[in-house]
mmCIF file of C-alpha atoms in Angstrom:
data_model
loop_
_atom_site.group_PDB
_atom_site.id
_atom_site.type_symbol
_atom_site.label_atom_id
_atom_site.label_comp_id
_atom_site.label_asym_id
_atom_site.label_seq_id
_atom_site.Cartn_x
_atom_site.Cartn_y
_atom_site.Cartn_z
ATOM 1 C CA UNK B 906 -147.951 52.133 3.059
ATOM 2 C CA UNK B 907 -144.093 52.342 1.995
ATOM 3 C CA UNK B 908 -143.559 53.412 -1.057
ATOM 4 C CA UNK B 909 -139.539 54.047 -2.777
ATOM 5 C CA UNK B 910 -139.511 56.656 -5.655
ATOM 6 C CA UNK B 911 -137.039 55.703 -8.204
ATOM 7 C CA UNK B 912 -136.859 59.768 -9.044
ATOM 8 C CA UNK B 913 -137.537 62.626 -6.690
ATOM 9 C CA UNK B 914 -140.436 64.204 -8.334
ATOM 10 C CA UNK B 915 -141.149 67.244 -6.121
ATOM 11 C CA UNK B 916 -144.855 67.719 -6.693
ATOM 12 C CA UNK B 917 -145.563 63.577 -6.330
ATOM 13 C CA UNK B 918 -143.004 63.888 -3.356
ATOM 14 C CA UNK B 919 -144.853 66.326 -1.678
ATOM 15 C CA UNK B 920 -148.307 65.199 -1.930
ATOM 16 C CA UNK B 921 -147.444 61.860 -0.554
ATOM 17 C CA UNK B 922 -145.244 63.008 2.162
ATOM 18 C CA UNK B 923 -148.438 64.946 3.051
ATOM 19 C CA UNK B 924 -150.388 62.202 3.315
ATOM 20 C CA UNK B 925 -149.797 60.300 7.226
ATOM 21 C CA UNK B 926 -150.842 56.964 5.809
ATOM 22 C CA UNK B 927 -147.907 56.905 3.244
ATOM 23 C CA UNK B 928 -144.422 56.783 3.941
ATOM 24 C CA UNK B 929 -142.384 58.489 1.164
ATOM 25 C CA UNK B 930 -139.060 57.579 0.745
ATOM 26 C CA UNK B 931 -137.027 58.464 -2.955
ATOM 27 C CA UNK B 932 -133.823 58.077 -4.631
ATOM 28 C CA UNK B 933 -130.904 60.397 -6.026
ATOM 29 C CA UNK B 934 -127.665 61.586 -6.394
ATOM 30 C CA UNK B 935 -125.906 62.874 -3.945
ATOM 31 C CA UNK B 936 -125.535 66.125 -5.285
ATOM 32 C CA UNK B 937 -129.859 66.162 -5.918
ATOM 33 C CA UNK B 938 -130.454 65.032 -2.750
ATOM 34 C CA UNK B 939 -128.216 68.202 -1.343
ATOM 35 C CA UNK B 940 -130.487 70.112 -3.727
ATOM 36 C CA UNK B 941 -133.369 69.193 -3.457
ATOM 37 C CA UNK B 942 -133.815 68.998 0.758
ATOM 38 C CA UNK B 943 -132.455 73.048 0.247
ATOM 39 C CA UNK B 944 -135.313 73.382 -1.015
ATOM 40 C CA UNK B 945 -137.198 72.047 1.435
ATOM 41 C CA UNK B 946 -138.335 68.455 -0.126
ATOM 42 C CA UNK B 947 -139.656 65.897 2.344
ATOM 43 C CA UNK B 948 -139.861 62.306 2.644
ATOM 44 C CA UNK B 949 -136.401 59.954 3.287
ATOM 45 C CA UNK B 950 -133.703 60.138 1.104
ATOM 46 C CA UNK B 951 -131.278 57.044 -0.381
ATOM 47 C CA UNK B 952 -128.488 57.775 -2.445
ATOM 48 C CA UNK B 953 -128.756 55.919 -5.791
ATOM 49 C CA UNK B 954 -126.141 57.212 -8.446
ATOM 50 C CA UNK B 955 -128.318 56.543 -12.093
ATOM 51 C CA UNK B 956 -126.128 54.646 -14.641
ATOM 52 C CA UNK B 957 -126.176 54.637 -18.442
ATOM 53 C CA UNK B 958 -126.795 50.667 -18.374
ATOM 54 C CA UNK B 959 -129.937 48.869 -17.441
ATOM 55 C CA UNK B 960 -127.570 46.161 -16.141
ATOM 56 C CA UNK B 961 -125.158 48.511 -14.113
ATOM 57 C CA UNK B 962 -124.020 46.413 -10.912
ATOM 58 C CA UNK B 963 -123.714 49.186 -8.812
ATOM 59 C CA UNK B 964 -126.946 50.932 -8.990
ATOM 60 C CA UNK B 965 -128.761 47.789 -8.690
ATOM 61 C CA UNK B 966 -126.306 47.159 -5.430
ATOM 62 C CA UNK B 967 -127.472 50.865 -4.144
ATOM 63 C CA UNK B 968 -130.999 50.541 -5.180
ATOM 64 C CA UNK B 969 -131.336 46.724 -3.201
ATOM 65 C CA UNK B 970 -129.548 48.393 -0.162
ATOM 66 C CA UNK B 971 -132.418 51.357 -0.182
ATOM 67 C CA UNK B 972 -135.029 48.587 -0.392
ATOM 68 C CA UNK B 973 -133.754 46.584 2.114
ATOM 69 C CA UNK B 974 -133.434 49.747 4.749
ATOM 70 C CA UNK B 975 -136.493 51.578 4.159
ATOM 71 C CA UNK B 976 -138.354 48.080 3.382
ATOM 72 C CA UNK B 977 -141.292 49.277 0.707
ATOM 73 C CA UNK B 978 -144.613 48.279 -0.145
ATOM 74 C CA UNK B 979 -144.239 49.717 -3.340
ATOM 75 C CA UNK B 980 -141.080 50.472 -5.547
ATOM 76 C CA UNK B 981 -142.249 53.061 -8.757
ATOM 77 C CA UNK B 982 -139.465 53.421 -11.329
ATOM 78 C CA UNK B 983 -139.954 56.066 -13.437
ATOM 79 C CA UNK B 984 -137.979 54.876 -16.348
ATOM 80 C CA UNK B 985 -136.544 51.900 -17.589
ATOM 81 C CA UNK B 986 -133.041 52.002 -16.521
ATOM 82 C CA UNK B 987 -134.332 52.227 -12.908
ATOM 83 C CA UNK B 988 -137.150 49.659 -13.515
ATOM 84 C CA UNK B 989 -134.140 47.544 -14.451
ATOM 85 C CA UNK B 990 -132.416 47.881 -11.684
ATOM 86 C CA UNK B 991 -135.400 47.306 -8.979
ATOM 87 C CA UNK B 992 -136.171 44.065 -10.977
ATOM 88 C CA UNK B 993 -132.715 42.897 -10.546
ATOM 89 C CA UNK B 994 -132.595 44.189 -6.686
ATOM 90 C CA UNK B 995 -135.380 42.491 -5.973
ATOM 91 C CA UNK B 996 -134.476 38.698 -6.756
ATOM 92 C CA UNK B 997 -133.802 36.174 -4.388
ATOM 93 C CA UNK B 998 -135.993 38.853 -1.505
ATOM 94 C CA UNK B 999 -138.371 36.897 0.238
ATOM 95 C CA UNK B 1000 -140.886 39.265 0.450
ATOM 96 C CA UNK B 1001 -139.927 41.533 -2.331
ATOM 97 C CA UNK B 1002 -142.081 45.044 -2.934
ATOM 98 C CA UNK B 1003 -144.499 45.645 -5.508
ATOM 99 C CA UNK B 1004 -143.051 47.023 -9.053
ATOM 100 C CA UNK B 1005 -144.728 49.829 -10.930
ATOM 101 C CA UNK B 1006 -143.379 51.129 -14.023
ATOM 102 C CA UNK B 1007 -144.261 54.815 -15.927
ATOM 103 C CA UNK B 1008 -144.134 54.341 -19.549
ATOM 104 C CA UNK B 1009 -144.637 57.907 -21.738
ATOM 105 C CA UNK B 1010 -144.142 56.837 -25.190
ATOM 106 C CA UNK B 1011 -146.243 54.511 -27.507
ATOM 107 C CA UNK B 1012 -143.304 52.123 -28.633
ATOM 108 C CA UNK B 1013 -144.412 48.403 -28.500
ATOM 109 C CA UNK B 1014 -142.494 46.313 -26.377
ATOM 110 C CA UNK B 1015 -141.081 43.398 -27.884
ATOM 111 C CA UNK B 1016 -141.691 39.633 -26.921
ATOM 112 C CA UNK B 1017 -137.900 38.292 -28.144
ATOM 113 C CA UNK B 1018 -135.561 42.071 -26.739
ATOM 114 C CA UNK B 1019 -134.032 40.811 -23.432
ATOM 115 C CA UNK B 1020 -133.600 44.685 -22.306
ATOM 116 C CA UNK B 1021 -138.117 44.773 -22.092
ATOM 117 C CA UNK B 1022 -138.320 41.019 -20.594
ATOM 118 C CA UNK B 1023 -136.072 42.650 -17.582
ATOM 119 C CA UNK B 1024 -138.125 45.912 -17.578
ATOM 120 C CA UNK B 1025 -141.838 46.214 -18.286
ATOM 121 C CA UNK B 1026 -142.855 42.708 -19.592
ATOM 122 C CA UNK B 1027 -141.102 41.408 -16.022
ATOM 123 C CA UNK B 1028 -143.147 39.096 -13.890
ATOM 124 C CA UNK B 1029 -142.040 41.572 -10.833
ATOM 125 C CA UNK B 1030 -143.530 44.565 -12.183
ATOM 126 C CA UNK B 1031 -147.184 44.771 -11.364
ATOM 127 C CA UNK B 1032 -148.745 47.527 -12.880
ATOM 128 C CA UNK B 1033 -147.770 50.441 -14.995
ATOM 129 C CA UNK B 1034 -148.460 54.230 -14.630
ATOM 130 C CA UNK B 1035 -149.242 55.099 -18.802
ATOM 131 C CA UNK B 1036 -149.306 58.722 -20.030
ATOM 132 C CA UNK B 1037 -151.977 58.669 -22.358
ATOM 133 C CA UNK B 1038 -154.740 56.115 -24.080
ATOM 134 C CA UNK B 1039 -152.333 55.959 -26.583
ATOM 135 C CA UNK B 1040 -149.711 54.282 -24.466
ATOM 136 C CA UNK B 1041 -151.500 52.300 -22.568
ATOM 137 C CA UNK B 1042 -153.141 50.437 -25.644
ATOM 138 C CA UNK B 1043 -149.589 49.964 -26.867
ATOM 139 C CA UNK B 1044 -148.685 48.652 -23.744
ATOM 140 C CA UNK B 1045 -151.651 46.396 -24.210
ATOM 141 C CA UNK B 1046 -151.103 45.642 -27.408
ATOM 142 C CA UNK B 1047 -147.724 44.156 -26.621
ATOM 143 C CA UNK B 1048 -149.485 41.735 -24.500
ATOM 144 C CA UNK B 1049 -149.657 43.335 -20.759
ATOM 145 C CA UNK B 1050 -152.931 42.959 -19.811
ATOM 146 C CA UNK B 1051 -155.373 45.960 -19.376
ATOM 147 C CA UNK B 1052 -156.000 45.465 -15.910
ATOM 148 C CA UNK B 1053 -152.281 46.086 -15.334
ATOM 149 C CA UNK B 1054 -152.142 49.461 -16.995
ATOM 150 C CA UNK B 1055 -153.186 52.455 -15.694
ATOM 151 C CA UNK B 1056 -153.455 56.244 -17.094
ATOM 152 C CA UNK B 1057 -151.813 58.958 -15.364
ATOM 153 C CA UNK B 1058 -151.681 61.802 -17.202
ATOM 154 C CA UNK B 1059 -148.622 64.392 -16.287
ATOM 155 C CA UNK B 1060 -148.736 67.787 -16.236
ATOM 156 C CA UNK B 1061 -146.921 71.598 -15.963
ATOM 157 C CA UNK B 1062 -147.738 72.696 -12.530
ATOM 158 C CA UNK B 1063 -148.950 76.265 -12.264
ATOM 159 C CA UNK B 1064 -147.173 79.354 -12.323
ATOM 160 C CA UNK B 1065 -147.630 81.854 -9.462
ATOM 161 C CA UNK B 1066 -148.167 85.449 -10.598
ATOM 162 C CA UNK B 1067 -149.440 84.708 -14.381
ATOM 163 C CA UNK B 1068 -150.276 88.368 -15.955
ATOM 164 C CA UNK B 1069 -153.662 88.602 -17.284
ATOM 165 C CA UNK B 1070 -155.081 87.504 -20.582
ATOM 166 C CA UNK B 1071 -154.431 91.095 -21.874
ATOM 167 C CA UNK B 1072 -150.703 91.738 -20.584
ATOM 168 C CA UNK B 1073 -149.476 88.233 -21.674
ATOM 169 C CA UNK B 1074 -150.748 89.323 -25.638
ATOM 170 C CA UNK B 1075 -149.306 92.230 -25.738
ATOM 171 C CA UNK B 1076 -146.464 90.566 -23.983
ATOM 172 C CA UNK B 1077 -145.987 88.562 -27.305
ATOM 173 C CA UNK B 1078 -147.287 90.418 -29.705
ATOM 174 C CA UNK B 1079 -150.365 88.258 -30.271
ATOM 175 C CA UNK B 1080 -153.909 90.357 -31.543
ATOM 176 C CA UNK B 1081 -156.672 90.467 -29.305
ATOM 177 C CA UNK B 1082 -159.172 89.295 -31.774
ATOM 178 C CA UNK B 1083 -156.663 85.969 -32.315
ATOM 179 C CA UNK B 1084 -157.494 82.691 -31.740
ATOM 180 C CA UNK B 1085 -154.870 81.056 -29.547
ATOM 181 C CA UNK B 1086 -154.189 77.466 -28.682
ATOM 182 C CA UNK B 1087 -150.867 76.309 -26.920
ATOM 183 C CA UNK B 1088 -148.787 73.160 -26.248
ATOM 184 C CA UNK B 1089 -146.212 72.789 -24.155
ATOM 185 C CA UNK B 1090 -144.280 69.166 -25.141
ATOM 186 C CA UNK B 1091 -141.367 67.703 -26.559
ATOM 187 C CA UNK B 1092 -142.588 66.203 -29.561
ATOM 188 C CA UNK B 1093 -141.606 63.053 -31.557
ATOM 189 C CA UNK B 1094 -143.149 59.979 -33.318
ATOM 190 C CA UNK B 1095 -143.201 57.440 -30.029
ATOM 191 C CA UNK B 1096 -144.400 60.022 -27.259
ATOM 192 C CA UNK B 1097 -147.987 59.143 -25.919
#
């Protein structure tokens, strides 16, 4: 299988590229594509400059010139300004790949806003990557059906060479005897 990454997620990069069935190809800057293969990230890389505008000719021109070279299966945009622009890459292809979006917040989409008719409510997208229960039955509840949505929770990769339970109190000044529960998030109303 072929798949395009709208965003070079290391980890998800990685684990694919690992795998000899999959052939992991993904999309950035010029600048994070320098970066990134420094640091030693596999898989084929296209250049695709990401624009403020879900309608931005020139990303959709890059992003239909990656699909047409490396000729996915699969095309995952991880947010809607690239799911825009594989939709609109993608028309008039004869044998266009599959569309899968990520959605992480719980916002419903909206039957009458043009800008959610050319991203997630699209005919071309396929199925959808949800963070959470929540967003998922948001998704659902803006009329995608369930079938189509999918949970996939992310997460914050370990950290090599975490102290122990002991140091990392002391560390910040937290009691022994304490109860301790943590989050790490960026928090507002919509996220899933």
């Amino acid at each position: 299988m072929r798949i395009l990454l709208s965003t070079p997620v290391p980890e998800l990069v990685s684990h694919l590229d690992a795998d000899s069935g999959v052939d992991v190809s993904w999309l950035a800057s010029a600048e994070q594509i320098e970066s990134l293969r420094s640091k030693g990230l596999g898989g084929d890389a296209c250049e695709y400059q990401v624009s403020r505008s879900k309608l931005d000719l020139r990303s959709v021109r890059e992003m239909r010139r990656a699909i047409k070279q490396k000729q996915p299966d699969l095309v995952h945009a991880f947010y809607g300004r690239a799911l825009s622009h594989a939709v609109l890459a993608t028309l008039g292809m004869s044998k266009p790949p599959a569309i899968v979006s990520f959605r992480g917040i719980t916002s419903k989409l909206h039957r009458l806003d043009p800008s959610d008719w050319l991203t997630y409510l699209h005919p071309k997208v396929v199925a959808h990557a949800c963070e959470s229960n929540a967003v998922r039955d948001a998704m659902v509840a803006s009329g995608i059906p369930r079938e189509n949505c999918f949970v996939t929770y992310n997460r914050v990769p370990p950290v090599a060479g975490v102290e122990s339970r002991h140091e990392l109190r002391s560390q910040l000044g937290i009691p022994e005897n304490a109860f301790v529960v943590g989050t790490v998030a960026t928090m507002r109303p919509v996220k899933g």
